[in-house]
Amino acid sequence: MTKINIERLMKNIESLGTIGENAQGGIDRALGSEADVLARRWLMEYWKERFHRETKVDAIANMWLHVENGEDRKAIVLGSHHDSVPNGGKYDGALGVLMATEVVETILEQNIKLKHPLTIVSFTGEEPNPYGISTLGSKALAGRIRKDQIRNYFHRDTLENLADGIQRLGGDIEMWEKIPGKEEIGSYLECHIEQGKRLEAMDLPVACVSVITGIYREQITVTGEANHAGTTMMECRKDALLGACEVALAVEAVLLELQDKDIVGTVGYIKNMPNEANIIPDQTTMILDVRISNEEKKLEMQHQINERVKAIEAKRGVRVHRSVILNQPAQPMSEVVIRAVSQGIRQTGLQPEQLISMAGHDASNVAAMADSGMIFVRSIDGKSHCKEEYSTPEDIEACANAMLRAVQILDEEMAE
Ligand code: GLV
Ligand code: MN
Ligand code: MN
């Protein structure tokens, strides 16, 4: 049975994992950062040196490597993203890109003949980032963002326009129509760490993803009145930060009342103004992130939050402005890819369990244009979006071998 080269894959994970490494041992590789630029360079150089095939950076700066096989068919695309959250780990995203690279390298080395061309992709800006838009590269691919919307985004610290940031990364939004489309992409398969504890609980190294959770995000700005922290009586205050705290707690209460283990919510970003010890805050902005797949419950959640926010405004004399910045429904994975992944897992002697992904992924966007699916690797202790993120080489090897098989099965099963 053909096997991937785990030593090579682990060496690549370690090499790419040094790019953006910070003093705490985490990775800072946000969209547009210097580390993003360096990771792109690393990947392109590796692809060019190892594959001697066409590489491409598209209009939104997604990176592609294409392996033609002389057949006039749509490609099987494998990949993920190379950016990271602040102080993140070296597996989220990077593992998927490097595993795709390893699977394709093995297929070429072993001279495995496929009916479909193979393509590797590393998507631009999957994670939330200072420009305020996540899964950017796959949204552009799937037509979920238009060229004319790109200029509306600015880096929150440097104020760089997103279009200029994309240019720095080798993209060019004026070439939008050259982003690969439906006519080129037949199917998409993404490997990712699970980022939860369910595989550990099941004592399994890998699983096939059935559905990717819906994600709902709001930017919430609470406006009060700045005043002197010493001279303003407690009953005279319109404290924006305290209003924001009440809103965050109210959201938590609403989510708990929905009593559904597949609904979770977080306020992970907060900016307080003017943020000084002796001034009552007059403006606090936060981002709410809710993972919710049930549309009825989402409506109920919105209704409940509206009611509670009105009460908080009245009680504290603050104004709350909310804007929905992401409202992505749950995305089932394609049956044909689920079958191929499950069979691939079975052929390596493992039990093919299915899991719902509670994290968002590029596959959720790609599914809007092509048959898409995912394979998960067990995360040790369920840790992710932190430097403790880890998966063992043994589990990674099991996943890569299952993925190698899944690609060959998919090649047989794809309609076009
Ligand atoms: C992606 O990393 C997410 O936030 O789920
Ligand atoms: Mn992530
Ligand atoms: Mn990821």
Coordinates of C-alpha atoms and ligand atoms in Angstrom, one line a residue, residues 80-81 92-93 126-127 190 192 195 360-361 385, ligand 3:
S80 CA -6.3 25.1 3.3
H81 CA -4.7 28.4 4.5
D92 CA -4.3 25.4 12.0
G93 CA -4.3 25.9 8.3
E126 CA -8.9 32.6 6.4
E127 CA -8.7 33.9 10.0
E190 CA -9.3 20.1 3.0
H192 CA -7.5 20.3 9.2
Q195 CA -9.6 21.9 17.2
G360 CA -15.3 27.7 10.2
H361 CA -13.2 26.7 7.2
H385 CA -6.0 29.1 18.4
Ligands
MN3 MN -8.1 27.0 10.0

